[in-house]
Amino acid sequence: MAGSEGSAAFAEGVPCWIDAQLPDVEAGKRFYGELFGWTFEPFDKTEEPTGPSPGAPRSSAAPGDPGSPGSLESPAPAAYAGPSPYAGSVRAHLDGEPVAALVPKRDGRMPTVWTVYFATPDAEDLADRIREAGGQVITAPVPVGPYGTMALAADPESAVFGLWEGGTLPGFGKRHGPGSFSWVELYARDTAVADSFYTRLFHDALFGPGTTRDFGRVLVTEAFPAEMPPHFLVHFGVDDCEALLGTVVRLGGRVQAPPFDTSYGRVAVVTDNQGASFALLQT
């Protein structure tokens, strides 16, 4: 799908999509539907792709959240004919526009986590450049029906992120507002390594003329738990952080960090009713 029309909607390196791997998608619909006002529809049934199996990732570790850093890359799996990576998933909409996906977790050993996807016009090419820059490709690019092509990768510190080459779904239809993606923060233990890696991959998206950045990074210091590995934290826009915390708790979630001020807004870190962490951002 190199150079697909949908992939041109977002410049390479711009966060363009997010999904949550959840044990119970129906419970996720209830939680996020009430929290953010999302509505949901299933992804269309599509032909089964042939390619690297999303169920047999190129990493022996489960990709994803602060509890599951990546591990060394293993040989690529053989080709397969299997279900789409988004089989059984639902697309979340806000005001009629796509904002995220909720995906059934295929394996109980996999983390329950929100993943950010960076746009690319050519997922295969970007995967090669990630390896050259010292990162890992966890799941090689695989078609998601007509919607696009996805892959999972990890940076040199094993923070996991996704690649999205848009097809009929270029990415977010709505962002940077209440109830939608507004920022993603990388928690890194070596900011020099992170800066070198992501600048090499996504220089124009980070520093190009007229850039509106929605991707930052912070140093993991001794103030954080020693066992917390580098990871990405997805932020959703809200009108009032404090006001929404009660709703999070009432719906079965919990507050990890009460509201605090950052250079990009006021932030609270929470988990949903199944353990997926995310942040609320009041700009």
Short mmCIF file of C-alpha atoms in Angstrom, two decimals:
data_model
loop_
_atom_site.label_atom_id
_atom_site.label_comp_id
_atom_site.label_asym_id
_atom_site.label_seq_id
_atom_site.Cartn_x
_atom_site.Cartn_y
_atom_site.Cartn_z
CA MET A 1 0.00 0.00 0.00
CA ALA A 2 2.98 2.30 -0.40
CA GLY A 3 1.90 5.80 -1.25
CA SER A 4 -1.79 5.07 -0.59
CA GLU A 5 -4.17 8.02 -0.83
CA GLY A 6 -5.17 7.77 2.81
CA SER A 7 -1.60 7.92 4.04
CA ALA A 8 -1.22 11.45 2.65
CA ALA A 9 -3.76 12.84 5.15
CA PHE A 10 -1.11 12.94 7.91
CA ALA A 11 2.56 13.78 7.49
CA GLU A 12 4.96 11.00 8.43
CA GLY A 13 5.66 10.97 12.16
CA VAL A 14 2.41 12.65 13.19
CA PRO A 15 0.32 10.68 15.71
CA CYS A 16 -2.66 9.67 13.58
CA TRP A 17 -4.43 6.81 15.38
CA ILE A 18 -4.79 5.08 18.75
CA ASP A 19 -6.25 1.81 19.90
CA ALA A 20 -6.78 0.03 23.19
CA GLN A 21 -6.17 -3.71 23.65
CA LEU A 22 -8.88 -4.74 26.12
CA PRO A 23 -9.99 -8.07 27.65
CA ASP A 24 -13.64 -7.00 27.33
CA VAL A 25 -14.54 -4.66 24.47
CA GLU A 26 -18.16 -4.35 25.63
CA ALA A 27 -17.00 -3.14 29.04
CA GLY A 28 -14.68 -0.71 27.27
CA LYS A 29 -17.58 0.66 25.26
CA ARG A 30 -19.55 1.32 28.43
CA PHE A 31 -16.59 3.03 30.13
CA TYR A 32 -15.46 5.29 27.29
CA GLY A 33 -18.95 5.85 25.97
CA GLU A 34 -19.99 7.48 29.22
CA LEU A 35 -16.63 9.14 29.95
CA PHE A 36 -16.14 10.83 26.58
CA GLY A 37 -19.51 10.51 24.85
CA TRP A 38 -18.19 8.11 22.23
CA THR A 39 -20.42 6.00 20.03
CA PHE A 40 -19.24 2.76 18.43
CA GLU A 41 -19.56 0.69 15.30
CA PRO A 42 -17.84 -2.55 14.30
CA PHE A 43 -15.18 -2.60 11.65
CA ASP A 44 -16.56 -4.14 8.49
CA LYS A 45 -15.82 -7.79 7.88
CA THR A 46 -13.01 -7.95 5.35
CA GLU A 47 -11.10 -10.57 3.44
CA GLU A 48 -8.50 -12.38 5.45
CA PRO A 49 -5.02 -11.04 4.68
CA THR A 50 -1.93 -13.04 3.94
CA GLY A 51 1.21 -11.79 5.67
CA PRO A 52 3.12 -11.80 8.94
CA SER A 53 0.79 -13.02 11.65
CA PRO A 54 -0.20 -10.39 14.24
CA GLY A 55 -0.60 -13.30 16.63
CA ALA A 56 3.04 -14.30 16.24
CA PRO A 57 4.92 -11.03 16.82
CA ARG A 58 8.59 -10.65 16.04
CA SER A 59 9.26 -9.96 19.71
CA SER A 60 8.93 -12.62 22.38
CA ALA A 61 7.62 -9.97 24.81
CA ALA A 62 4.12 -8.61 24.87
CA PRO A 63 4.19 -5.08 23.38
CA GLY A 64 2.70 -2.18 25.18
CA ASP A 65 2.25 -0.65 28.54
CA PRO A 66 4.52 0.38 31.45
CA GLY A 67 4.56 -3.19 32.69
CA SER A 68 5.73 -4.80 29.46
CA PRO A 69 8.87 -3.52 27.76
CA GLY A 70 9.83 -5.04 24.40
CA SER A 71 12.49 -7.65 23.99
CA LEU A 72 15.03 -8.66 21.38
CA GLU A 73 13.76 -9.21 17.88
CA SER A 74 13.29 -12.79 16.72
CA PRO A 75 13.18 -14.14 13.16
CA ALA A 76 10.18 -13.12 11.07
CA PRO A 77 7.29 -15.59 11.12
CA ALA A 78 6.14 -17.40 8.03
CA ALA A 79 3.31 -16.07 5.91
CA TYR A 80 -0.18 -17.02 7.02
CA ALA A 81 -3.84 -16.68 6.22
CA GLY A 82 -5.59 -15.49 9.33
CA PRO A 83 -8.13 -13.00 10.64
CA SER A 84 -7.62 -9.27 10.36
CA PRO A 85 -5.80 -7.69 13.33
CA TYR A 86 -8.99 -5.68 13.92
CA ALA A 87 -11.40 -8.66 13.82
CA GLY A 88 -13.97 -8.17 16.58
CA SER A 89 -12.89 -4.56 17.12
CA VAL A 90 -15.04 -1.45 17.22
CA ARG A 91 -14.33 2.02 15.96
CA ALA A 92 -15.12 4.85 18.38
CA HIS A 93 -16.72 8.02 17.04
CA LEU A 94 -17.17 11.47 18.51
CA ASP A 95 -19.60 13.81 16.76
CA GLY A 96 -19.67 11.28 13.94
CA GLU A 97 -15.89 11.28 13.40
CA PRO A 98 -13.49 8.38 14.11
CA VAL A 99 -11.29 8.92 17.15
CA ALA A 100 -10.00 5.51 18.30
CA ALA A 101 -10.46 1.73 18.20
CA LEU A 102 -11.15 -0.77 20.97
CA VAL A 103 -9.55 -4.12 20.15
CA PRO A 104 -10.14 -7.48 21.85
CA LYS A 105 -6.99 -8.76 23.53
CA ARG A 106 -6.11 -12.07 21.87
CA ASP A 107 -3.81 -13.38 24.58
CA GLY A 108 -4.10 -12.94 28.34
CA ARG A 109 -0.34 -12.47 28.52
CA MET A 110 -0.62 -9.33 26.37
CA PRO A 111 -0.83 -5.99 28.17
CA THR A 112 -4.01 -3.98 28.52
CA VAL A 113 -2.83 -0.76 26.97
CA TRP A 114 -3.45 2.26 24.75
CA THR A 115 -1.09 2.35 21.75
CA VAL A 116 -0.28 5.40 19.63
CA TYR A 117 0.30 5.00 15.89
CA PHE A 118 2.51 7.32 13.85
CA ALA A 119 1.55 8.04 10.26
CA THR A 120 3.67 6.86 7.37
CA PRO A 121 3.19 6.67 3.59
CA ASP A 122 5.13 3.39 3.52
CA ALA A 123 5.10 1.13 6.58
CA GLU A 124 7.64 -1.31 5.14
CA ASP A 125 10.15 1.47 4.49
CA LEU A 126 9.66 3.00 7.93
CA ALA A 127 10.07 -0.42 9.56
CA ASP A 128 13.43 -0.76 7.80
CA ARG A 129 14.50 2.69 8.99
CA ILE A 130 13.49 1.86 12.55
CA ARG A 131 15.82 -1.15 12.51
CA GLU A 132 18.63 0.96 11.04
CA ALA A 133 18.15 3.56 13.78
CA GLY A 134 18.49 0.97 16.55
CA GLY A 135 14.84 0.15 17.17
CA GLN A 136 12.94 -3.13 16.86
CA VAL A 137 10.03 -4.24 14.71
CA ILE A 138 7.73 -6.27 16.95
CA THR A 139 4.96 -6.99 14.44
CA ALA A 140 5.87 -6.56 10.77
CA PRO A 141 3.46 -4.49 8.63
CA VAL A 142 0.18 -6.32 8.05
CA PRO A 143 -2.97 -5.15 6.19
CA VAL A 144 -6.07 -4.27 8.19
CA GLY A 145 -8.62 -4.90 5.45
CA PRO A 146 -9.12 -1.76 3.33
CA TYR A 147 -8.52 0.54 6.30
CA GLY A 148 -4.72 0.61 6.19
CA THR A 149 -1.55 -1.22 7.14
CA MET A 150 -0.34 -1.45 10.72
CA ALA A 151 2.86 -2.48 12.46
CA LEU A 152 4.23 -2.40 16.00
CA ALA A 153 7.74 -1.24 16.83
CA ALA A 154 9.88 -0.30 19.80
CA ASP A 155 12.55 2.36 20.23
CA PRO A 156 16.06 1.61 21.56
CA GLU A 157 14.72 1.74 25.14
CA SER A 158 11.83 -0.62 24.26
CA ALA A 159 9.02 1.94 24.38
CA VAL A 160 6.36 0.46 22.07
CA PHE A 161 4.50 2.40 19.38
CA GLY A 162 2.58 1.69 16.20
CA LEU A 163 2.90 2.58 12.53
CA TRP A 164 -0.17 3.33 10.43
CA GLU A 165 -0.21 3.55 6.63
CA GLY A 166 -3.68 4.85 5.95
CA GLY A 167 -6.08 3.35 3.43
CA THR A 168 -9.79 4.11 3.68
CA LEU A 169 -9.09 5.13 7.30
CA PRO A 170 -6.35 7.78 7.20
CA GLY A 171 -6.54 8.22 10.97
CA PHE A 172 -8.33 10.57 13.33
CA GLY A 173 -11.35 12.38 11.96
CA LYS A 174 -11.34 14.51 15.10
CA ARG A 175 -8.48 15.39 17.50
CA HIS A 176 -7.14 18.13 19.77
CA GLY A 177 -10.38 18.65 21.65
CA PRO A 178 -12.49 17.25 24.50
CA GLY A 179 -12.94 13.48 24.21
CA SER A 180 -10.33 13.02 21.49
CA PHE A 181 -6.58 12.49 21.17
CA SER A 182 -4.72 15.66 22.15
CA TRP A 183 -1.15 14.68 23.05
CA VAL A 184 1.18 11.71 23.61
CA GLU A 185 4.09 11.79 26.02
CA LEU A 186 7.10 9.49 25.88
CA TYR A 187 8.53 8.60 29.30
CA ALA A 188 12.23 7.96 28.57
CA ARG A 189 15.12 6.99 30.82
CA ASP A 190 17.70 8.31 28.36
CA THR A 191 16.38 11.44 26.65
CA ALA A 192 19.49 11.77 24.46
CA VAL A 193 18.81 8.33 22.97
CA ALA A 194 15.12 9.16 22.48
CA ASP A 195 15.85 12.53 20.91
CA SER A 196 18.34 11.02 18.47
CA PHE A 197 16.05 8.13 17.48
CA TYR A 198 12.82 10.08 16.91
CA THR A 199 14.51 13.08 15.33
CA ARG A 200 16.17 10.75 12.84
CA LEU A 201 12.82 9.16 11.97
CA PHE A 202 10.42 12.09 12.21
CA HIS A 203 12.45 15.31 11.97
CA ASP A 204 9.97 17.23 9.82
CA ALA A 205 6.97 16.24 11.96
CA LEU A 206 8.79 17.36 15.10
CA PHE A 207 10.64 20.43 13.89
CA GLY A 208 9.43 21.30 10.38
CA PRO A 209 8.01 24.74 9.49
CA GLY A 210 4.49 25.32 10.73
CA THR A 211 4.55 22.17 12.84
CA THR A 212 1.92 21.75 15.55
CA ARG A 213 3.49 19.27 17.92
CA ASP A 214 1.40 16.74 19.80
CA PHE A 215 4.27 14.45 20.81
CA GLY A 216 6.67 15.18 23.68
CA ARG A 217 8.97 13.35 26.05
CA VAL A 218 9.91 13.52 29.71
CA LEU A 219 12.82 12.08 31.65
CA VAL A 220 12.00 9.20 33.97
CA THR A 221 13.70 10.24 37.20
CA GLU A 222 13.96 8.73 40.67
CA ALA A 223 10.54 10.24 41.38
CA PHE A 224 9.03 7.43 39.28
CA PRO A 225 8.85 3.76 40.32
CA ALA A 226 12.13 2.00 39.62
CA GLU A 227 10.35 -0.82 37.79
CA MET A 228 8.57 1.52 35.33
CA PRO A 229 10.09 1.09 31.86
CA PRO A 230 10.00 3.71 29.08
CA HIS A 231 6.56 3.96 27.50
CA PHE A 232 4.08 6.22 25.70
CA LEU A 233 1.09 7.74 27.48
CA VAL A 234 -1.90 8.81 25.37
CA HIS A 235 -3.64 12.03 26.48
CA PHE A 236 -7.32 12.82 25.82
CA GLY A 237 -8.58 16.39 25.84
CA VAL A 238 -11.01 17.43 28.58
CA ASP A 239 -12.57 20.68 29.71
CA ASP A 240 -11.82 20.10 33.40
CA CYS A 241 -9.47 17.42 34.77
CA GLU A 242 -10.75 17.55 38.33
CA ALA A 243 -14.39 17.34 37.30
CA LEU A 244 -13.86 14.15 35.31
CA LEU A 245 -11.93 12.21 37.95
CA GLY A 246 -15.10 11.36 39.85
CA THR A 247 -16.60 9.89 36.69
CA VAL A 248 -13.50 7.77 36.10
CA VAL A 249 -13.75 6.30 39.59
CA ARG A 250 -17.52 5.81 39.40
CA LEU A 251 -17.08 3.83 36.17
CA GLY A 252 -14.58 1.49 37.82
CA GLY A 253 -11.32 3.23 36.90
CA ARG A 254 -8.79 4.73 39.26
CA VAL A 255 -6.61 7.80 39.58
CA GLN A 256 -2.88 7.18 39.28
CA ALA A 257 -1.77 10.81 39.52
CA PRO A 258 -4.05 13.71 40.49
CA PRO A 259 -3.95 16.82 38.29
CA PHE A 260 -0.58 18.52 37.88
CA ASP A 261 0.67 21.30 35.62
CA THR A 262 2.92 20.71 32.61
CA SER A 263 4.27 22.86 29.79
CA TYR A 264 1.44 21.63 27.53
CA GLY A 265 -1.48 21.82 30.01
CA ARG A 266 -2.96 20.43 33.19
CA VAL A 267 -2.78 16.63 33.32
CA ALA A 268 -4.19 13.78 35.40
CA VAL A 269 -3.15 10.15 34.86
CA VAL A 270 -5.82 7.48 35.27
CA THR A 271 -6.62 3.88 34.36
CA ASP A 272 -9.85 2.56 32.93
CA ASN A 273 -11.99 -0.23 34.40
CA GLN A 274 -9.70 -2.88 32.84
CA GLY A 275 -6.30 -1.40 33.69
CA ALA A 276 -5.36 0.57 30.56
CA SER A 277 -3.57 3.79 31.52
CA PHE A 278 -4.20 7.13 29.84
CA ALA A 279 -4.13 10.82 30.71
CA LEU A 280 -6.67 13.62 30.81
CA LEU A 281 -5.35 16.90 29.37
CA GLN A 282 -6.89 20.28 30.09
CA THR A 283 -5.26 22.86 27.81
#
